[in-house]
Short mmCIF file of C-alpha atoms and ligand atoms in Angstrom, two decimals:
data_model
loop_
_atom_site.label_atom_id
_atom_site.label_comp_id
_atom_site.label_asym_id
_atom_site.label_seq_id
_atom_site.Cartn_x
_atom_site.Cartn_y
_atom_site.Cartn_z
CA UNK A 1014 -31.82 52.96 -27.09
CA UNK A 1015 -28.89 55.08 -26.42
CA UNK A 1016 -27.19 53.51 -23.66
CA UNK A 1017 -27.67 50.36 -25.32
CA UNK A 1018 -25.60 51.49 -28.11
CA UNK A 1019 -23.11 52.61 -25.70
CA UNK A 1020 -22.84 48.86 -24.32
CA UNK A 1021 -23.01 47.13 -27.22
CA UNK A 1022 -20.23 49.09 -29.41
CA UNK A 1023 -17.30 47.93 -26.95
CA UNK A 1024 -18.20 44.50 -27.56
CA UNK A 1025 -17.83 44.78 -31.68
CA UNK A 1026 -14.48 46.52 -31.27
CA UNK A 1027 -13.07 43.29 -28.78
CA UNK A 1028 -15.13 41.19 -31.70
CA UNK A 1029 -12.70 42.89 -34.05
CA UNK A 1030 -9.69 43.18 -32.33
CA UNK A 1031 -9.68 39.42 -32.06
CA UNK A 1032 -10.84 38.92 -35.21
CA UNK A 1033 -8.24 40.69 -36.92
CA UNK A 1034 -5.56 39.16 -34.06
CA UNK A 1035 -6.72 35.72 -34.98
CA UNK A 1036 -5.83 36.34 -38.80
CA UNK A 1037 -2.91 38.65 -38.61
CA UNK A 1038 -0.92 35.89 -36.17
CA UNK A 1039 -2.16 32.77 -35.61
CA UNK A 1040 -1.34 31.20 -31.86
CA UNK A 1041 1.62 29.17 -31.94
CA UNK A 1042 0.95 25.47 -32.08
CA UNK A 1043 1.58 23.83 -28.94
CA UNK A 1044 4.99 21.91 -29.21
CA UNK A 1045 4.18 18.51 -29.27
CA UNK A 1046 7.23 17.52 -27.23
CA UNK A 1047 6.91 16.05 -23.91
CA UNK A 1048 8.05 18.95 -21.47
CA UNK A 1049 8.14 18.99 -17.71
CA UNK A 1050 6.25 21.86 -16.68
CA UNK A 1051 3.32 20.72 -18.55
CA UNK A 1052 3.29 17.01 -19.03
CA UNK A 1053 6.02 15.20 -16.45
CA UNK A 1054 6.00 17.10 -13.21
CA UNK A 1055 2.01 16.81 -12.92
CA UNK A 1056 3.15 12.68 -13.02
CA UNK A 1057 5.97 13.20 -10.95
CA UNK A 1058 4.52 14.55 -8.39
CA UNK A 1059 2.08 12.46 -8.23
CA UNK A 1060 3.11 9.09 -8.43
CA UNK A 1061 6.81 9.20 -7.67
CA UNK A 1062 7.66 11.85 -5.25
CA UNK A 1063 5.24 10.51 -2.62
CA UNK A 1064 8.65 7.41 -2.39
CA UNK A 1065 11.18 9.29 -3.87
CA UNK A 1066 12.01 11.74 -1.50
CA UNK A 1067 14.96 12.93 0.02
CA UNK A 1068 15.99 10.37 2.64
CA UNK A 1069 13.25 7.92 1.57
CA UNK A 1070 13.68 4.46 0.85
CA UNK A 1071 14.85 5.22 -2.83
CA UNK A 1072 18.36 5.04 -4.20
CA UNK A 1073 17.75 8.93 -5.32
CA UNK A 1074 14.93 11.64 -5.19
CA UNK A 1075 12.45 12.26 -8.05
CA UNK A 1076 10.92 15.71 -7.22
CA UNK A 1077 12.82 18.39 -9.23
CA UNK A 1078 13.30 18.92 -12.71
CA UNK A 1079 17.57 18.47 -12.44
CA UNK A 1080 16.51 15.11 -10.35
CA UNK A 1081 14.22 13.63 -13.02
CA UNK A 1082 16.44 15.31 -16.14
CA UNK A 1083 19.38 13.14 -14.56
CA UNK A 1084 17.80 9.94 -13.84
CA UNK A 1085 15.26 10.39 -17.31
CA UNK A 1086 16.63 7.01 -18.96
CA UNK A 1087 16.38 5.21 -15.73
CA UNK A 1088 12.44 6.75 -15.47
CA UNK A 1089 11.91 5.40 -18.92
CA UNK A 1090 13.03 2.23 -18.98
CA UNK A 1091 11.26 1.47 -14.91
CA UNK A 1092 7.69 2.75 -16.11
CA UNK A 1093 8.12 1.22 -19.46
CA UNK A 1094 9.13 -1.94 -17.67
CA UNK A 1095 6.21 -1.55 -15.20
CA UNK A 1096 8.60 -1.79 -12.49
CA UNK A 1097 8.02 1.26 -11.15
CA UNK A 1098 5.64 2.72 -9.33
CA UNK A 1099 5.95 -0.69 -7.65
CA UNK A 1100 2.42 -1.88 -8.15
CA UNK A 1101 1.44 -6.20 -7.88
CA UNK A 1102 -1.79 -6.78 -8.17
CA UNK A 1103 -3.19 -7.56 -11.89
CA UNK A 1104 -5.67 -4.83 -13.29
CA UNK A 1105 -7.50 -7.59 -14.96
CA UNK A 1106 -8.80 -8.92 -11.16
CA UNK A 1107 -10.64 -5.44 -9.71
CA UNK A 1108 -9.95 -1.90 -8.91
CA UNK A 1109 -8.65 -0.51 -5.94
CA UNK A 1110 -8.11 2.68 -4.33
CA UNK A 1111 -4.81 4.38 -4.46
CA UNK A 1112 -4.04 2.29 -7.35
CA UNK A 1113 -0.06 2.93 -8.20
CA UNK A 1114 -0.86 2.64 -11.72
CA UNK A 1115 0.52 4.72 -14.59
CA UNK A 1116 -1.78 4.76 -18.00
CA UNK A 1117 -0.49 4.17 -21.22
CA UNK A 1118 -0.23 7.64 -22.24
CA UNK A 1119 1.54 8.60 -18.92
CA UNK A 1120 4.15 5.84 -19.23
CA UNK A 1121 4.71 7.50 -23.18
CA UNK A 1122 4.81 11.04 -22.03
CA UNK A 1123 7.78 9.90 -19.90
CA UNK A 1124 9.46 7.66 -22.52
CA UNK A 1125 9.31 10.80 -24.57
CA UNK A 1126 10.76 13.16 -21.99
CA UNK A 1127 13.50 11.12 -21.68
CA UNK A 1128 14.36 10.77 -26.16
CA UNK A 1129 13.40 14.38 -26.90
CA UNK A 1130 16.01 16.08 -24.63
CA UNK A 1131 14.17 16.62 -21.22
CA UNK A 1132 13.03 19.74 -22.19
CA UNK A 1133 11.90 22.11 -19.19
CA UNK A 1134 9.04 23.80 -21.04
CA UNK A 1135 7.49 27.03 -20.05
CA UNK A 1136 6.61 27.97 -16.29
CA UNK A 1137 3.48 29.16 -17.53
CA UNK A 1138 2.01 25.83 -18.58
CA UNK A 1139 2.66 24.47 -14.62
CA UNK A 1140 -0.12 22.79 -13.31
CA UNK A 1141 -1.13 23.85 -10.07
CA UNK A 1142 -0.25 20.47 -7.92
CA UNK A 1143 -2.47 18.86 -5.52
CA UNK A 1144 -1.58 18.19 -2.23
CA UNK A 1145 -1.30 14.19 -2.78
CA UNK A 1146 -0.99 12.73 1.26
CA UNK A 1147 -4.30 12.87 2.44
CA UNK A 1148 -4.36 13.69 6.37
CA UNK A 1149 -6.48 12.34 8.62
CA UNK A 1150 -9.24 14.56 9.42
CA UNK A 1151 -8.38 14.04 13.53
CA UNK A 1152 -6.03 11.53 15.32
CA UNK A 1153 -7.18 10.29 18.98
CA UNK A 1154 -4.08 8.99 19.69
CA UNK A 1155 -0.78 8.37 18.76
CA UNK A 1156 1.34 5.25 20.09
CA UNK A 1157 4.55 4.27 19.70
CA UNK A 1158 6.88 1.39 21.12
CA UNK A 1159 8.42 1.95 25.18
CA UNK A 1160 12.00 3.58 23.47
CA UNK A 1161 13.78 3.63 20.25
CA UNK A 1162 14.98 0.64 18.45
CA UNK A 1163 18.06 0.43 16.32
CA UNK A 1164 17.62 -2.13 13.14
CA UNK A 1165 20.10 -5.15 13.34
CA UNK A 1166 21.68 -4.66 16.79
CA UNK A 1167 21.14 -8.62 17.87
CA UNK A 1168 22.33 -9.92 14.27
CA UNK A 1169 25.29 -11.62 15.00
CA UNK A 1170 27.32 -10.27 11.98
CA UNK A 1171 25.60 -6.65 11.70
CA UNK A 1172 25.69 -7.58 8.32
CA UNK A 1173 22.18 -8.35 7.97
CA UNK A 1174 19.95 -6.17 5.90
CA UNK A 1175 16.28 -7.24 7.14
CA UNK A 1176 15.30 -7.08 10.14
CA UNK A 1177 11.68 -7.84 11.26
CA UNK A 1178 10.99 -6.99 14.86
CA UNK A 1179 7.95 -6.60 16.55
CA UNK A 1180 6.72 -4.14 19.16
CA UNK A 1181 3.76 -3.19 21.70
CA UNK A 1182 1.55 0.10 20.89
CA UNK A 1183 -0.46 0.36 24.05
CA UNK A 1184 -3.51 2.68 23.29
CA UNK A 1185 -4.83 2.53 26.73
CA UNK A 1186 -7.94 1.68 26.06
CA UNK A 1187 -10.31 1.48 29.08
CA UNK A 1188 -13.27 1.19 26.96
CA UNK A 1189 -14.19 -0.35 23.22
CA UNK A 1190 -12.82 2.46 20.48
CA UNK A 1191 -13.91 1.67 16.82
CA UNK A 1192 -10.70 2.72 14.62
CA UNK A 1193 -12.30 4.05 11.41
CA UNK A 1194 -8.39 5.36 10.47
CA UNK A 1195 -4.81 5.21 11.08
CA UNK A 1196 -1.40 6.70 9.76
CA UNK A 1197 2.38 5.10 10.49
CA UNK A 1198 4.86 7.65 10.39
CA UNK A 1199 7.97 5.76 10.35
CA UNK A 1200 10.74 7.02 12.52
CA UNK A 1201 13.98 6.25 9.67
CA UNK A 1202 12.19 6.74 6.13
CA UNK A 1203 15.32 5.01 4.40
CA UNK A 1204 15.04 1.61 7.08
CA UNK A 1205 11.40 0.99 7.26
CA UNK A 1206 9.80 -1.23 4.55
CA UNK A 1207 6.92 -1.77 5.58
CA UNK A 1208 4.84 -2.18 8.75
CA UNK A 1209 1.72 -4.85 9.75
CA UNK A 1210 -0.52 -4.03 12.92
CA UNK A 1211 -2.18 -6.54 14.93
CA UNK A 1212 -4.49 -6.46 17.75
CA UNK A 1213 -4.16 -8.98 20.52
CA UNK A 1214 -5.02 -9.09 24.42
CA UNK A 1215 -1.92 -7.17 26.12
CA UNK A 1216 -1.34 -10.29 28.50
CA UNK A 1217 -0.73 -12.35 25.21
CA UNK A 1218 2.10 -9.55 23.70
CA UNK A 1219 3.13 -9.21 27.35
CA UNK A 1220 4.27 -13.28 27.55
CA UNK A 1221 6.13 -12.34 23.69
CA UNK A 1222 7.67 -9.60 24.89
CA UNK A 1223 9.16 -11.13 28.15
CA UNK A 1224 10.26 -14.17 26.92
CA UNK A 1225 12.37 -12.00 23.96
CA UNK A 1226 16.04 -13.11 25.48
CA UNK A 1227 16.85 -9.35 23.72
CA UNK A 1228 16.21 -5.90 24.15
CA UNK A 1229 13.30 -3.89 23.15
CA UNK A 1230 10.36 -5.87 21.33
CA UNK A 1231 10.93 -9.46 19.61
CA UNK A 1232 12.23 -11.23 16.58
CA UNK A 1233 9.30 -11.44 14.12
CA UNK A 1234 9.04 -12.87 10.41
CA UNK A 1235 5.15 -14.41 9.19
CA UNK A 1236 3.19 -13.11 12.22
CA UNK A 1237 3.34 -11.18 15.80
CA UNK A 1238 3.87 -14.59 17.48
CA UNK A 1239 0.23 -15.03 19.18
CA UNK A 1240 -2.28 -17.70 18.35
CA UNK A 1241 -5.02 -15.74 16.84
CA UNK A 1242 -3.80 -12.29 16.35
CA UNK A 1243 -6.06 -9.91 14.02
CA UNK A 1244 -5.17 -7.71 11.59
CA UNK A 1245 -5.63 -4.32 11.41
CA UNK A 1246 -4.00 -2.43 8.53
CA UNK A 1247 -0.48 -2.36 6.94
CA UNK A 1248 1.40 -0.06 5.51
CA UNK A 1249 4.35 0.41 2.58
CA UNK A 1250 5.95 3.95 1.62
CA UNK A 1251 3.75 6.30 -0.54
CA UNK A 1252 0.78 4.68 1.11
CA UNK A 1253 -0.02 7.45 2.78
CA UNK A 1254 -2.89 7.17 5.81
CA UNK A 1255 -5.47 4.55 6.13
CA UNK A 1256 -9.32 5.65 6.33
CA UNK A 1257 -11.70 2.27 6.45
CA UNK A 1258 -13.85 2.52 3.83
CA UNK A 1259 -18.14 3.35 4.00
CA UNK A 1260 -19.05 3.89 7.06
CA UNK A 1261 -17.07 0.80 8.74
CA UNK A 1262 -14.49 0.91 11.47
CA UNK A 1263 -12.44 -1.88 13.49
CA UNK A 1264 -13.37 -2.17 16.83
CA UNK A 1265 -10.50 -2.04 19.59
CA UNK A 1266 -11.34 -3.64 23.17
CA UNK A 1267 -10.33 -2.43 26.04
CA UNK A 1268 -7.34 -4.13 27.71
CA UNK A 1269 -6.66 -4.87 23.65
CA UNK A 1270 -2.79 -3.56 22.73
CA UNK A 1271 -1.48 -2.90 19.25
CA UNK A 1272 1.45 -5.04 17.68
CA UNK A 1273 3.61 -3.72 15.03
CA UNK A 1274 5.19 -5.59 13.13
CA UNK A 1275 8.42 -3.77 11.26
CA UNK A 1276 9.86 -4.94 8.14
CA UNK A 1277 13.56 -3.02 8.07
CA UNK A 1278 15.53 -3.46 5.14
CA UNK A 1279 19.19 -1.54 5.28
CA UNK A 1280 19.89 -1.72 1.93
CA UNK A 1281 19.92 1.99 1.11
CA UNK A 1282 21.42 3.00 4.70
CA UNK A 1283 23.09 2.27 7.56
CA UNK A 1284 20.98 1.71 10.75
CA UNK A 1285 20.52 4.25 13.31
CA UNK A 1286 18.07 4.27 16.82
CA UNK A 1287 14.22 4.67 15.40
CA UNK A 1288 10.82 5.42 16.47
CA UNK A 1289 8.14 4.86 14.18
CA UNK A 1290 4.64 5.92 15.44
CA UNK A 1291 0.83 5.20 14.39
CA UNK A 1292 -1.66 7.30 14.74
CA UNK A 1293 -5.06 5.92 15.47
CA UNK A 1294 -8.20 8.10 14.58
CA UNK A 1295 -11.52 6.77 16.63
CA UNK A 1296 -14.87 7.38 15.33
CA UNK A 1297 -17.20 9.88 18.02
CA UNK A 1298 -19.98 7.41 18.11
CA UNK A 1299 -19.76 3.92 17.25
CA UNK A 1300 -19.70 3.42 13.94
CA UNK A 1301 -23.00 1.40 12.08
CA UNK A 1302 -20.89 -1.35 10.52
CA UNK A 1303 -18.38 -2.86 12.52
CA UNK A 1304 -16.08 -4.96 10.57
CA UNK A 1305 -14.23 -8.22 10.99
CA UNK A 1306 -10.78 -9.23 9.25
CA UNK A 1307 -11.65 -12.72 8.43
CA UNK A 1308 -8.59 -14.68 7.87
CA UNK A 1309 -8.91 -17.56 5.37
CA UNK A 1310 -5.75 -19.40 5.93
CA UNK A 1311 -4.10 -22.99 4.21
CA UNK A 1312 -1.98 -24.08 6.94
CA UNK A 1313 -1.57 -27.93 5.43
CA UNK A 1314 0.48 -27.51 2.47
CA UNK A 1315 4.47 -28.98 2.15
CA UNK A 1316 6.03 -27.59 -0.40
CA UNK A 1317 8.48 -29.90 -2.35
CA UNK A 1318 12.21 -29.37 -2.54
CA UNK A 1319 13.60 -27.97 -5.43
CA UNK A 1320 10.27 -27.02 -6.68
CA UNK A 1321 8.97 -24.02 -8.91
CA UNK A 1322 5.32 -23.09 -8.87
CA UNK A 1323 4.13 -25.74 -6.64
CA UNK A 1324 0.36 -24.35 -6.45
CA UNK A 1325 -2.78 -25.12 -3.36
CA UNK A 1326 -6.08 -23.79 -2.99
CA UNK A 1327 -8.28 -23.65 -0.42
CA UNK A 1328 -12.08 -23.04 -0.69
CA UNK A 1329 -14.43 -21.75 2.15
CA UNK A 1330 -18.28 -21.29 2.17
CA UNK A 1331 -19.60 -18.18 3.83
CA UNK A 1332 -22.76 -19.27 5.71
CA UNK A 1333 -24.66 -15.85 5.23
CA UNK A 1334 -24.66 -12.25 3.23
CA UNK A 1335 -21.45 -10.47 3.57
CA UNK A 1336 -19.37 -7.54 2.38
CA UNK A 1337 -16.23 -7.66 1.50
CA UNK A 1338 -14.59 -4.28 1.25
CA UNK A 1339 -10.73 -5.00 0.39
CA UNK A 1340 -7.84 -8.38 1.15
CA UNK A 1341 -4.64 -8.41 2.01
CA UNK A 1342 -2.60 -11.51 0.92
CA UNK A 1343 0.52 -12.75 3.09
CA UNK A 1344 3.09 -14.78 1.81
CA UNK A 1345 7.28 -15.10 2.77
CA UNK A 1346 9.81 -14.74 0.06
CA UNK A 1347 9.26 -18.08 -1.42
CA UNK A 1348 5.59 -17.13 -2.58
CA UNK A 1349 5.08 -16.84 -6.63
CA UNK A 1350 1.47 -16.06 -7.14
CA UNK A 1351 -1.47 -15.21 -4.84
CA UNK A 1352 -5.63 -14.94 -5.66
CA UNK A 1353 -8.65 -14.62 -3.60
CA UNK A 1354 -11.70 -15.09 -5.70
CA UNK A 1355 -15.39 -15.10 -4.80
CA UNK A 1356 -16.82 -18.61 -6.40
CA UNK A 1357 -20.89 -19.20 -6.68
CA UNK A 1358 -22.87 -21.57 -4.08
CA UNK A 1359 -21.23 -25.26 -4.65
CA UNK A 1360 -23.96 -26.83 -7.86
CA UNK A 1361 -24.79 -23.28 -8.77
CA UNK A 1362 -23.69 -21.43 -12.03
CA UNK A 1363 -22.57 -17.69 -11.72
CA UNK A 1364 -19.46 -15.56 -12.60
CA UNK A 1365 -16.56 -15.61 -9.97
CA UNK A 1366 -15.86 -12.99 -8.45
CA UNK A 1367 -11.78 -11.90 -8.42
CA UNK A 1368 -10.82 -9.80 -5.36
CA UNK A 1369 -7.05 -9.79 -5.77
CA UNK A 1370 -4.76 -11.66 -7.83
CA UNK A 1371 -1.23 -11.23 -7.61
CA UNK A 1372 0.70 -12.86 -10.82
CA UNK A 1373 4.38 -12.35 -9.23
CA UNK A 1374 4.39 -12.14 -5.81
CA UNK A 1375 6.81 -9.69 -3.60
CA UNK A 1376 7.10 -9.82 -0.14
CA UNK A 1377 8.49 -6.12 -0.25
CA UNK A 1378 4.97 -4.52 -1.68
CA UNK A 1379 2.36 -6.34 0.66
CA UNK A 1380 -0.40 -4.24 2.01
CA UNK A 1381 -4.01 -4.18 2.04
CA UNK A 1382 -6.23 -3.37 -1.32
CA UNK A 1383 -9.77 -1.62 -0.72
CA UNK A 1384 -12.33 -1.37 -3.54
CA UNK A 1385 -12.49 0.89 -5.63
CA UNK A 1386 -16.27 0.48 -5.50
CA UNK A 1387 -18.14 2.85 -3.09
CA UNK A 1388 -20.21 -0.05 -1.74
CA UNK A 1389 -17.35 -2.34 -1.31
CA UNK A 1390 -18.03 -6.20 -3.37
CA UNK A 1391 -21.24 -7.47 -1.79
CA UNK A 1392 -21.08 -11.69 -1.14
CA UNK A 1393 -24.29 -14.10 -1.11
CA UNK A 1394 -24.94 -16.57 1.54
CA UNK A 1395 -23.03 -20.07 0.61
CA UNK A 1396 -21.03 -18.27 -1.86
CA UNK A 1397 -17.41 -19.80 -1.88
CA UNK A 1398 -13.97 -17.41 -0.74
CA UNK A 1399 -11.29 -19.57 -2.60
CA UNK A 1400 -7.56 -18.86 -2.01
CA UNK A 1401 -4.73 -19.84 -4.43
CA UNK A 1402 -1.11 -19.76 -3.49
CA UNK A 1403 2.08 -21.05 -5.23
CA UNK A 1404 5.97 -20.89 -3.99
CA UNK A 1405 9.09 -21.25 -5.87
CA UNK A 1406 11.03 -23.45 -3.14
CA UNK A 1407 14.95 -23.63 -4.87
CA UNK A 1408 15.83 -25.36 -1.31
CA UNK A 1409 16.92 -28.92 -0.49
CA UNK A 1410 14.00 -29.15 2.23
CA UNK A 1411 10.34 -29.24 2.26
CA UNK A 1412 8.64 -26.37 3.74
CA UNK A 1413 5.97 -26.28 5.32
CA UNK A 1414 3.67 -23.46 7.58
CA UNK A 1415 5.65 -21.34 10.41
CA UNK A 1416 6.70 -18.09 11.25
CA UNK A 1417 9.95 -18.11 10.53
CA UNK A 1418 11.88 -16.99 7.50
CA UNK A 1419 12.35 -20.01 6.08
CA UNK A 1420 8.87 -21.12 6.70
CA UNK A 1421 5.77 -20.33 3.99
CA UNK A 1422 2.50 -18.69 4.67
CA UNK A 1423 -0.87 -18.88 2.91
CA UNK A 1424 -2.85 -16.39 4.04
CA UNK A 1425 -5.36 -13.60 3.41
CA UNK A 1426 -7.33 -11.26 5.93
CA UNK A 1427 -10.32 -9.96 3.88
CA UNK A 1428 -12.33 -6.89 5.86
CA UNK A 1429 -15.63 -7.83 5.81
CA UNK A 1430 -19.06 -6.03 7.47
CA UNK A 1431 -22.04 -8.78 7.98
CA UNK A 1432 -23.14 -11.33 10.27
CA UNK A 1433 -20.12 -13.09 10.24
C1 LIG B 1582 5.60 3.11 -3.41
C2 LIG B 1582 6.90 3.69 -3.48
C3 LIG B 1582 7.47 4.08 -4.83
C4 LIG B 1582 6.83 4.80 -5.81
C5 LIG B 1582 5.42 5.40 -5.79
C6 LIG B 1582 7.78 4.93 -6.88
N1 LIG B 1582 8.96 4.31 -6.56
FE1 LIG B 1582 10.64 4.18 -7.73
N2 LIG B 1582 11.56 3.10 -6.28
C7 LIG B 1582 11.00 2.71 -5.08
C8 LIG B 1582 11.95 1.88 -4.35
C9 LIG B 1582 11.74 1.26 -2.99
C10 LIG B 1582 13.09 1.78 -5.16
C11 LIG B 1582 14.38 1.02 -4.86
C12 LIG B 1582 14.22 -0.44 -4.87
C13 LIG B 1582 13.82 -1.00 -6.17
O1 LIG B 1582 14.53 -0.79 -7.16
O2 LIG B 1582 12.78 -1.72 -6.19
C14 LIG B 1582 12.81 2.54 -6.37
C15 LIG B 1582 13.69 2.64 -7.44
C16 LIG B 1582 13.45 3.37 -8.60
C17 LIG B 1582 14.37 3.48 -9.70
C18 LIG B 1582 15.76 2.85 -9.81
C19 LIG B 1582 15.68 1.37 -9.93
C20 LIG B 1582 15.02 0.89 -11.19
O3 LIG B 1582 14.24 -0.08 -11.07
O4 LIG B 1582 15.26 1.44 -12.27
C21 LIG B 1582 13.76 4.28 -10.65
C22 LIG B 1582 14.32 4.71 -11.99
C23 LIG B 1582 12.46 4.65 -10.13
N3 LIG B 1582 12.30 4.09 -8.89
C24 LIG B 1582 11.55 5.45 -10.79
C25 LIG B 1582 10.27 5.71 -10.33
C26 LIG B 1582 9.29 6.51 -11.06
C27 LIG B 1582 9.54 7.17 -12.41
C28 LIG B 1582 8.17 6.54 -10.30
C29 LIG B 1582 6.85 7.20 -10.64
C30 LIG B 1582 6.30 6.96 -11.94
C31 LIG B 1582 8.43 5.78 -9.09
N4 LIG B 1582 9.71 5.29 -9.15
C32 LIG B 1582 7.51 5.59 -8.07
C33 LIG B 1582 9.77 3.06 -4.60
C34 LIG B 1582 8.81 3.78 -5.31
#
């Protein structure tokens, strides 16, 4: 029994030291102010810095605690506003992954940062922070336009501030690659707003390309310029890399070249010669489910002059079983509202089925939305896609379908695995 005792009499002294700490001075109440070390940076850093960098598209960085202390009314009054993180799609329609949401609570923590003082807290109460960019696990190859392109050079002003030009990635394919990732690295982080990529036969961006009258790559607004160009991805800051969801890739033929299609805006910066990359991550084997981007497209609508919220909808029936794993909408900067639904068989009852719906539209934040859910949103056989647009046209003239920027698009690539 001895050595039992020897154990066990330790343990009552700790008991009592504790016991007789716990009355003697009870812990200190947390303060209930919001502080940065322990409430704001964890937010901060997770769903601001990943834009707001130094040198980023932002008017200022949000990354240290003298950054967010100076700019703390602006922080309030964007989150409480829901303007920032920029974020369009309704949270009524689905869930996505990467979602640039903040909750409620998050949204007060900062309102409260910002009215109790900005108070820095105690070091000890830092959350350890997560590395938020995900990498990809291993890039193949990595493709970039012939030479560096300086934003604006063939405006005739140089006073414009977007330029959209498009360029040829050639990934040399001599043999079919499935692309189950990719990752755009943009060459100027304050110019580039956002980036589409587009696979098309090379002789087809070849013919573009040549018959640019100007330098380097081609003028560019709705589309690359080809007749049936697919999507494969897009890309806006703080998106971070791409990684097709479930076990699903995009295959890319040989002799097939990459367009990129680059949104620059120069509001925050004067333009300077840039190279923006993408790196392409293959799959080793081929992957099981190779998936299509299905475009459902309204190409017949005229919008009236001096309209607001003229609305169209198209509806199209899917002849077998499908997945649908995430949409991208497309619209140009008259578009108001955008929705792609999933409707039951024509004469059947059901629920419908919303895959993105996008109450104000803004042709700065397009980009692809993936499910949330692991199994992507599965589609019966004769089951409707429908797509909704509306515009806002303040213009004298109608407009109608094009590619220019004064031309309207209603469009939506949905990346779907199935017979199709
Ligand atoms: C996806 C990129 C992105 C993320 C994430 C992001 N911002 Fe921004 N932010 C921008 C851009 C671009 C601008 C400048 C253009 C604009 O105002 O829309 C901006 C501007 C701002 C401004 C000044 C203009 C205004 O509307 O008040 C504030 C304040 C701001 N952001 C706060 C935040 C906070 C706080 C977060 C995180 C909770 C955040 N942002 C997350 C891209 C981002």
């Amino acid at each position: 029994m001895a050595p039992m005792q020897v154990f066990r009499a330790p343990f009552l002294l700790v008991v009592a030291a504790a016991l007789t700490a716990a009355c003697g001075a009870p812990p200190a109440k947390p303060d209930p102010r919001a502080n940065w070390y322990r409430d704001v940076q964890p937010i901060i850093a997770t769903r601001c810095a990943t834009c707001h960098v130094p040198g980023g598209i932002t008017p200022f960085a949000l990354q240290t605690y003298e950054e967010v202390k100076e700019h703390s009314a602006q922080v309030a009054n964007a989150v409480s506003t829901h303007r920032m993180p920029p974020w369009v799609a309704s949270a009524d329609c689905n869930s996505y992954k990467g979602e640039r949401r903040l909750t409620q609570s998050e949204i007060a923590l900062l309102v409260d940062f910002d009215k109790q003082g900005a108070l820095l807290g105690d070091v000890a109460d830092q959350h350890p922070l997560k590395p938020t960019g995900a990498e990809l696990p291993w890039v193949d190859k990595t493709v970039k336009a012939a030479a560096p392109y300086t934003p604006n050079q063939f405006a005739a002003d140089k006073k414009r501030v977007d330029d959209y030009r498009c360029f040829i990635l050639d990934p040399d394919l001599t043999s079919t690659r499935d692309l189950i990732g990719f990752e755009v690295v943009p060459g100027d982080r304050r110019a580039v707003h956002h980036v589409l990529l587009y696979t098309v036969p090379k002789a087809e961006a070849m013919a573009l390309e040549d018959g640019s009258p100007e330098g380097l790559g081609w003028q560019c607004f709705g589309g690359p310029g080809t007749d049936a160009p697919k999507m494969v991805g897009g890309w806006v800051p703080g998106s971070g890399v791409t990684r097709f969801p479930g076990q699903t890739g995009v295959s890319l033929f040989a002799g097939d070249v990459l367009i990129m299609q680059v949104h620059y805006n120069l509001s925050q910066t004067t333009a300077i010669p840039e190279e923006t990359q993408v790196k392409l991550q293959y799959s080793v084997n081929p992957v099981p489910y190779h998936a299509q981007m299905f475009p459902l497209v309204d190409k017949k609508f005229a919008i009236p002059p001096n309209s607001m919220g003229y609305a169209r909808s198209i509806e199209f029936e899917l002849p077998v079983d499908a997945t649908i794993w995430g949409v991208i909408p497309h619209l140009h900067t008259k578009g108001a509202t955008a929705k792609v639904e999933i409707l039951p068989p024509t004469g059947t009852t059901g629920a419908d089925t919303c895959l993105v719906d996008i109450p104000k539209w803004d042709f700065q934040w397009q980009q692809f939305y993936f499910f949330s859910a692991p199994r992507g949103v599965p589609m019966s056989a004769n089951s409707r896609l429908k797509l909704s647009c509306s515009w806002n046209n303040p213009t004298s003239q109608t407009v109608t379908w094009g590619e220019g920027t004064d031309d309207e698009m209603c469009l939506a690539f949905l990346y779907v695995t199935g017979k199709i």
